[in-house]
Coordinates of C-alpha atoms in Angstrom, one line a residue:
Chain A
M27 CA 65.7 34.9 19.6
I28 CA 61.5 35.2 19.7
K29 CA 61.7 32.0 17.8
E30 CA 63.9 30.6 19.8
K31 CA 62.2 31.8 23.4
G32 CA 58.7 31.0 21.7
Q33 CA 58.4 27.9 22.1
A34 CA 56.6 27.8 26.0
L35 CA 54.2 30.1 25.0
L36 CA 53.5 28.2 22.2
N37 CA 53.4 24.4 24.4
Y38 CA 51.1 26.9 26.5
I39 CA 48.7 28.5 23.9
N40 CA 48.7 24.9 21.9
N41 CA 46.4 23.3 25.7
Y42 CA 43.5 25.6 25.1
V43 CA 44.1 26.1 21.1
S44 CA 45.3 24.2 18.1
L45 CA 47.7 27.3 16.4
T46 CA 48.3 26.0 12.4
E47 CA 51.9 26.8 11.5
I48 CA 51.3 29.9 10.0
E49 CA 49.4 31.3 13.2
A50 CA 52.1 30.4 15.2
E51 CA 54.7 32.5 12.7
I52 CA 52.3 36.0 12.5
L53 CA 52.2 35.6 16.5
L54 CA 56.0 34.7 17.3
S55 CA 56.2 37.7 14.5
K56 CA 54.4 39.8 16.6
V57 CA 54.8 39.5 20.0
T58 CA 58.8 40.9 22.4
Y59 CA 60.9 39.2 23.9
R60 CA 62.3 40.9 27.6
K61 CA 64.6 40.0 30.3
Y62 CA 63.7 42.0 33.3
L63 CA 66.7 42.2 36.1
K64 CA 65.5 41.1 40.2
G65 CA 63.5 44.0 41.2
Q66 CA 62.7 45.9 38.4
F67 CA 59.1 46.5 37.6
I68 CA 57.1 45.9 34.7
V69 CA 54.4 47.4 35.7
Q70 CA 54.3 50.7 38.4
Q71 CA 50.3 51.9 40.4
G72 CA 50.5 55.0 38.5
D73 CA 51.6 54.1 35.1
V74 CA 49.8 52.9 32.1
C75 CA 50.3 49.1 31.5
K76 CA 50.9 48.1 27.5
Y77 CA 52.0 44.7 27.9
E78 CA 49.7 41.0 29.3
C79 CA 52.7 38.9 29.5
F80 CA 53.8 35.7 29.8
V81 CA 56.2 34.2 32.4
L82 CA 59.0 31.8 31.2
S83 CA 60.9 32.1 33.4
G84 CA 61.6 34.1 36.7
C85 CA 59.5 35.2 39.5
T86 CA 57.0 38.6 40.0
K87 CA 55.1 39.4 42.7
T88 CA 52.0 41.9 42.2
F89 CA 51.0 44.1 44.7
Y90 CA 49.7 47.4 45.8
I91 CA 50.3 50.0 48.1
D92 CA 48.4 52.2 50.5
E93 CA 47.9 55.6 51.4
E94 CA 49.8 54.2 54.9
G95 CA 52.9 52.4 52.6
Q96 CA 51.7 49.8 53.7
E97 CA 52.1 47.1 50.9
H98 CA 49.6 43.8 50.3
I99 CA 50.6 41.5 48.2
V100 CA 48.1 40.5 45.9
M101 CA 49.3 37.6 42.9
F102 CA 53.1 36.2 42.8
S103 CA 53.2 34.5 39.2
I104 CA 56.5 32.1 38.1
E105 CA 57.1 30.0 34.8
D106 CA 54.1 29.8 32.8
W107 CA 51.7 32.1 34.4
W108 CA 50.5 35.8 32.9
T109 CA 51.1 38.7 34.8
S110 CA 49.5 42.2 34.1
D111 CA 48.0 44.7 35.6
I112 CA 45.0 43.9 32.9
G113 CA 42.1 45.9 35.4
S114 CA 44.6 49.5 33.5
F115 CA 45.4 46.9 30.3
I116 CA 41.9 46.8 28.5
T117 CA 41.1 50.1 29.9
Q118 CA 44.6 52.2 29.2
T119 CA 44.0 54.2 32.0
P120 CA 46.9 54.7 35.5
A121 CA 47.2 50.9 36.9
D122 CA 46.0 50.4 41.1
F123 CA 48.9 47.8 41.6
N124 CA 52.7 47.2 41.2
V125 CA 54.6 44.2 39.3
Q126 CA 57.7 43.6 40.1
C127 CA 60.4 41.0 39.2
L128 CA 62.2 38.9 42.5
E129 CA 64.2 37.4 40.3
N130 CA 66.0 38.1 37.3
T131 CA 62.7 37.8 34.8
E132 CA 62.0 35.9 30.7
L133 CA 59.3 37.3 29.9
I134 CA 56.5 37.2 25.8
M135 CA 54.4 40.4 25.8
F136 CA 51.4 41.3 24.3
S137 CA 51.6 44.7 23.4
Y138 CA 48.2 46.9 23.6
D139 CA 49.1 48.0 20.8
I140 CA 49.2 44.3 18.6
I141 CA 46.6 42.9 20.7
E142 CA 43.1 43.7 18.6
D143 CA 45.6 43.0 14.5
L144 CA 46.5 39.5 16.9
Y145 CA 42.5 39.1 17.8
E146 CA 41.5 39.7 13.8
A147 CA 44.7 37.6 12.2
I148 CA 44.2 35.0 14.6
P149 CA 40.6 34.6 15.6
K150 CA 41.4 31.4 17.9
L151 CA 43.0 33.5 20.1
E152 CA 39.6 35.2 21.6
R153 CA 38.9 32.1 22.8
F154 CA 42.4 31.5 23.5
F155 CA 42.5 34.9 26.4
R156 CA 38.3 34.1 27.1
Q157 CA 39.0 30.7 28.5
I158 CA 43.1 31.7 30.7
I159 CA 40.7 34.9 32.3
E160 CA 37.7 32.8 33.2
K161 CA 40.7 30.8 35.3
A162 CA 41.7 34.0 36.4
F163 CA 38.5 35.1 37.5
V164 CA 37.6 32.4 38.8
A165 CA 41.1 32.6 41.1
S166 CA 40.6 35.1 41.8
Q167 CA 36.7 34.3 43.2
K168 CA 38.1 30.8 45.2
R169 CA 40.9 33.5 47.3
I170 CA 37.8 35.1 48.1
V171 CA 36.2 32.2 49.3
R172 CA 39.4 30.7 51.0
S173 CA 40.3 34.3 52.7
F174 CA 35.9 33.6 54.0
S175 CA 36.2 29.8 55.3
L176 CA 39.9 28.4 55.9
S177 CA 41.8 29.9 58.7
A178 CA 45.0 30.5 58.5
K179 CA 46.7 27.8 59.1
D180 CA 44.7 26.5 56.0
R181 CA 45.4 29.4 53.8
F182 CA 49.4 28.3 54.1
I183 CA 48.3 24.5 53.2
Y184 CA 46.8 26.3 50.1
F185 CA 49.6 28.2 49.4
R186 CA 51.9 25.6 49.3
N187 CA 50.6 23.2 47.1
Q188 CA 49.1 25.9 44.8
Y189 CA 52.8 27.4 44.1
P190 CA 54.9 24.2 45.5
K191 CA 58.4 25.8 43.7
I192 CA 58.2 29.6 45.2
E193 CA 58.4 28.8 49.1
Q194 CA 62.5 28.9 49.5
R195 CA 62.5 31.5 46.4
I196 CA 61.4 34.0 48.4
P197 CA 61.3 35.7 51.1
Q198 CA 58.5 34.8 54.2
Y199 CA 57.2 38.5 55.0
M200 CA 55.8 38.3 51.4
I201 CA 53.7 35.7 51.8
A202 CA 53.4 36.3 54.6
S203 CA 52.1 39.3 53.5
Y204 CA 50.4 37.3 50.5
L205 CA 48.6 35.4 53.0
G206 CA 47.8 39.0 55.0
I207 CA 48.5 37.6 58.0
T208 CA 52.2 38.7 60.1
K209 CA 55.6 37.3 59.3
E210 CA 56.0 35.7 63.6
F211 CA 52.1 34.1 63.0
L212 CA 53.7 32.2 59.5
S213 CA 57.0 31.4 60.9
K214 CA 54.1 29.5 64.5
I215 CA 52.5 27.8 61.6
K216 CA 55.1 26.7 59.7
S217 CA 56.7 25.4 62.9
E218 CA 53.2 23.2 63.7
L219 CA 53.1 22.0 60.3
I220 CA 57.1 20.3 60.9
F221 CA 55.7 19.7 64.8
E222 CA 52.8 17.1 62.9
Q223 CA 54.8 16.0 59.8
Chain B
M7 CA 8.5 34.1 24.5
I8 CA 11.7 34.6 24.0
K9 CA 11.9 36.7 20.6
E10 CA 10.1 39.1 22.7
K11 CA 12.3 39.4 26.4
G12 CA 15.3 38.8 24.5
Q13 CA 15.0 42.2 22.5
A14 CA 17.5 43.3 26.2
L15 CA 20.5 40.4 25.9
L16 CA 20.6 41.7 22.2
N17 CA 21.3 44.8 22.9
Y18 CA 23.0 44.3 25.4
I19 CA 25.5 42.4 22.7
N20 CA 24.9 44.7 20.5
N21 CA 27.2 46.9 22.2
Y22 CA 30.8 44.1 22.5
V23 CA 30.0 42.7 18.9
S24 CA 27.8 42.5 15.8
L25 CA 25.2 40.1 15.7
T26 CA 23.7 39.4 12.4
E27 CA 19.9 38.8 12.1
I28 CA 20.2 35.0 11.3
E29 CA 23.1 35.2 14.2
A30 CA 20.6 36.4 16.6
E31 CA 17.9 34.1 15.6
I32 CA 19.8 31.2 16.4
L33 CA 20.9 32.3 19.4
L34 CA 18.0 33.4 21.3
S35 CA 17.0 29.2 19.3
K36 CA 19.2 28.0 21.7
V37 CA 18.7 30.0 25.3
T38 CA 15.9 29.9 28.3
Y39 CA 14.0 32.5 29.5
R40 CA 12.8 31.8 32.8
K41 CA 11.0 33.3 35.8
Y42 CA 11.6 33.0 39.3
L43 CA 10.5 33.9 42.6
K44 CA 11.0 36.0 45.4
G45 CA 13.1 33.7 48.4
Q46 CA 13.9 30.9 45.5
F47 CA 17.2 29.9 43.9
I48 CA 19.5 29.5 41.1
V49 CA 22.1 28.2 42.4
Q50 CA 23.2 26.2 45.1
Q51 CA 26.3 25.7 47.2
G52 CA 27.1 22.5 46.7
D53 CA 25.1 21.9 43.2
V54 CA 26.8 22.1 39.7
C55 CA 26.2 25.1 38.1
K56 CA 24.3 24.9 34.3
Y57 CA 24.1 28.2 33.6
E58 CA 24.7 32.1 32.9
C59 CA 22.1 34.5 33.2
F60 CA 21.7 37.6 32.0
V61 CA 19.3 39.0 34.5
L62 CA 15.9 41.0 32.3
S63 CA 14.4 42.1 35.7
G64 CA 15.3 41.5 39.5
C65 CA 17.6 41.3 41.5
T66 CA 20.4 38.3 43.3
K67 CA 22.3 38.4 45.7
T68 CA 25.5 35.8 45.9
F69 CA 26.5 34.4 48.7
Y70 CA 28.6 33.0 50.6
I71 CA 28.4 30.6 54.4
D72 CA 31.4 29.9 55.9
E73 CA 31.3 26.8 58.5
E74 CA 29.9 28.3 62.1
G75 CA 27.2 29.5 59.7
Q76 CA 27.8 33.3 58.6
E77 CA 26.4 34.0 55.3
H78 CA 29.5 36.5 53.2
I79 CA 27.6 38.1 50.3
V80 CA 30.0 38.5 46.9
M81 CA 27.4 40.0 45.2
F82 CA 25.0 42.0 43.8
S83 CA 23.0 41.3 40.0
I84 CA 19.7 43.4 38.9
E85 CA 19.2 45.1 35.6
D86 CA 21.6 44.3 32.3
W87 CA 23.6 41.8 35.3
W88 CA 25.3 38.7 34.7
T89 CA 24.7 36.3 37.8
S90 CA 26.0 32.3 38.2
D91 CA 28.8 31.0 39.4
I92 CA 31.0 30.8 37.1
G93 CA 34.3 28.4 39.1
S94 CA 31.3 26.3 39.2
F95 CA 29.8 26.2 35.3
I96 CA 33.1 25.8 33.8
T97 CA 34.8 23.0 35.8
Q98 CA 31.0 21.4 36.3
T99 CA 32.0 21.1 39.6
P100 CA 31.0 21.2 42.9
A101 CA 28.9 25.5 43.4
D102 CA 30.7 28.1 46.1
F103 CA 28.1 30.3 46.0
N104 CA 24.8 30.3 46.7
V105 CA 22.8 32.6 43.7
Q106 CA 18.9 33.7 45.8
C107 CA 16.4 35.8 44.0
L108 CA 16.0 38.8 46.1
E109 CA 12.8 39.7 43.8
N110 CA 10.5 38.1 41.8
T111 CA 13.5 37.8 39.0
E112 CA 13.4 37.4 34.7
L113 CA 16.4 35.6 33.0
I114 CA 18.3 34.4 30.2
M115 CA 19.9 31.3 30.7
F116 CA 23.4 29.9 28.9
S117 CA 23.4 26.3 29.3
Y118 CA 26.0 24.5 29.9
D119 CA 24.8 22.4 27.0
I120 CA 24.4 24.9 24.3
I121 CA 27.5 26.8 25.0
E122 CA 30.3 25.0 23.2
D123 CA 27.6 24.7 20.0
L124 CA 26.8 29.0 20.5
Y125 CA 31.0 29.3 20.1
E126 CA 31.1 27.5 17.1
A127 CA 28.0 28.9 15.4
I128 CA 28.7 32.4 16.7
P129 CA 32.4 32.3 17.1
K130 CA 32.1 36.2 18.0
L131 CA 30.8 35.1 21.2
E132 CA 34.3 34.5 21.9
R133 CA 34.6 38.4 21.1
F134 CA 31.5 39.5 23.7
F135 CA 32.2 36.9 26.4
R136 CA 36.1 37.1 26.1
Q137 CA 35.3 41.1 27.2
I138 CA 32.2 40.8 30.0
I139 CA 35.3 38.4 31.7
E140 CA 37.3 40.7 31.9
K141 CA 35.1 43.5 33.4
A142 CA 34.5 40.9 35.4
F143 CA 37.9 40.4 36.3
V144 CA 38.8 43.8 36.2
A145 CA 35.9 45.0 39.1
S146 CA 36.7 41.5 41.6
Q147 CA 40.3 43.1 41.7
K148 CA 39.2 47.1 42.1
R149 CA 37.1 45.0 45.1
I150 CA 40.4 44.0 46.8
V151 CA 42.2 47.1 46.2
R152 CA 38.6 48.8 47.3
S153 CA 38.6 47.0 50.7
F154 CA 42.7 48.0 51.8
S155 CA 42.6 51.4 50.5
L156 CA 39.4 53.0 50.9
S157 CA 36.8 53.1 54.8
A158 CA 33.3 52.0 55.6
K159 CA 32.1 55.0 54.7
D160 CA 33.9 55.3 50.8
R161 CA 33.3 52.1 50.7
F162 CA 30.2 52.8 51.2
I163 CA 29.3 55.9 49.3
Y164 CA 31.4 54.0 46.4
F165 CA 28.5 50.9 46.5
R166 CA 25.8 53.9 46.1
N167 CA 27.8 55.4 42.5
Q168 CA 27.5 51.9 41.5
Y169 CA 24.7 50.4 42.1
P170 CA 22.8 53.6 42.5
K171 CA 19.1 51.2 41.7
I172 CA 19.1 48.9 44.4
E173 CA 19.9 50.7 48.1
Q174 CA 16.1 51.5 48.8
R175 CA 15.5 47.9 46.3
I176 CA 17.3 45.7 49.3
P177 CA 17.2 45.2 53.5
Q178 CA 20.6 47.2 55.2
Y179 CA 22.2 44.2 57.0
M180 CA 22.6 42.5 53.5
I181 CA 24.9 46.7 52.4
A182 CA 26.5 45.9 55.4
S183 CA 27.3 41.9 54.8
Y184 CA 28.5 42.8 51.3
L185 CA 31.3 46.2 52.2
G186 CA 32.1 43.5 55.3
I187 CA 30.7 45.2 58.2
T188 CA 28.1 45.7 60.9
K189 CA 24.7 47.1 60.3
E190 CA 25.1 49.6 63.2
F191 CA 28.5 50.6 61.5
L192 CA 26.4 51.6 58.4
S193 CA 23.4 52.9 59.7
K194 CA 26.4 55.2 61.5
I195 CA 27.9 56.0 57.5
K196 CA 24.4 56.8 56.9
S197 CA 23.2 58.9 59.4
E198 CA 26.7 61.0 59.2
L199 CA 26.2 61.1 54.9
I200 CA 22.6 63.0 55.6
F201 CA 24.4 65.4 58.6
E202 CA 27.0 66.0 55.7
Q203 CA 25.1 67.0 53.0

């Protein structure tokens, strides 16, 4: 199973570093494949996150529930993205975020218990994870800049380009939550964009 | 000069990975020491950022100027912190942020031109930079959570704990900008905290 499912992960990693056949085998022997159902949680706020997950198929949302019970969506993850609460994973302390599946979702999971063994067996994975975490950090910084510099309409246009495949796959109120606007305002923006086309 | 100044950097790195004496020598032969004056810019929005910088002494602010000319401060860096526009550095595209010195500031600078040579000569630096970028990413995620979950007053208390040394070193309006509140509101919060003590 993992051999068959793991090819997408190997292809992804090979964009960053070249694994030998033996290294690829070691890697696939350490990670696990799992399928979650729509609605299930991969991480729950307050639990310790035990996995970093590569998404093979499906879609997840990462969100925070504040003390008033309000949901704040900080990220969606689709095919070839990663999903986790990385702060909780690194420090093995309770998670700030929930990660929930918006569709049936297939993952390859890197457990906290094996990650150090993996780095030791395949040192070039340090480089790989350095590079993808750099990208994630830059994306997070750019999102801060967009919140300062772009109108809600331009943030929505950016969202469309960044996640071209998911706009039809998830409820509109979640897109509104991610953009920090109301559902009604999102609807108004979409009407304007249709009119402008 | 670099030998004398480099010890703080070596001590810092040795918290993450153990460098041999030869590796430490190679490292110090590749990086550069520089002193900036108060008010000078290390990175300017629109320029390509050529350095990742370790702060030996002094203080910098990282900020974004929006189209209305409004300044948004996203980070301060003090002794033993890093400063750069990492998105610009990694991709060698124009910087989103300015990094300006709030005091005379001493840095050890990792140039883009030497960083790949350094990784090749000292592979364990991949691990080092992976770990510090993970921390930076987590800090950035936690800041998002605080913006959802904490009142301005609690954000200020958090700021005081996070940057215990700099509250007396920088103008109050900059702290207010970092917290996303007005100078007057910050002043009100500080009065309340004195009253509560």
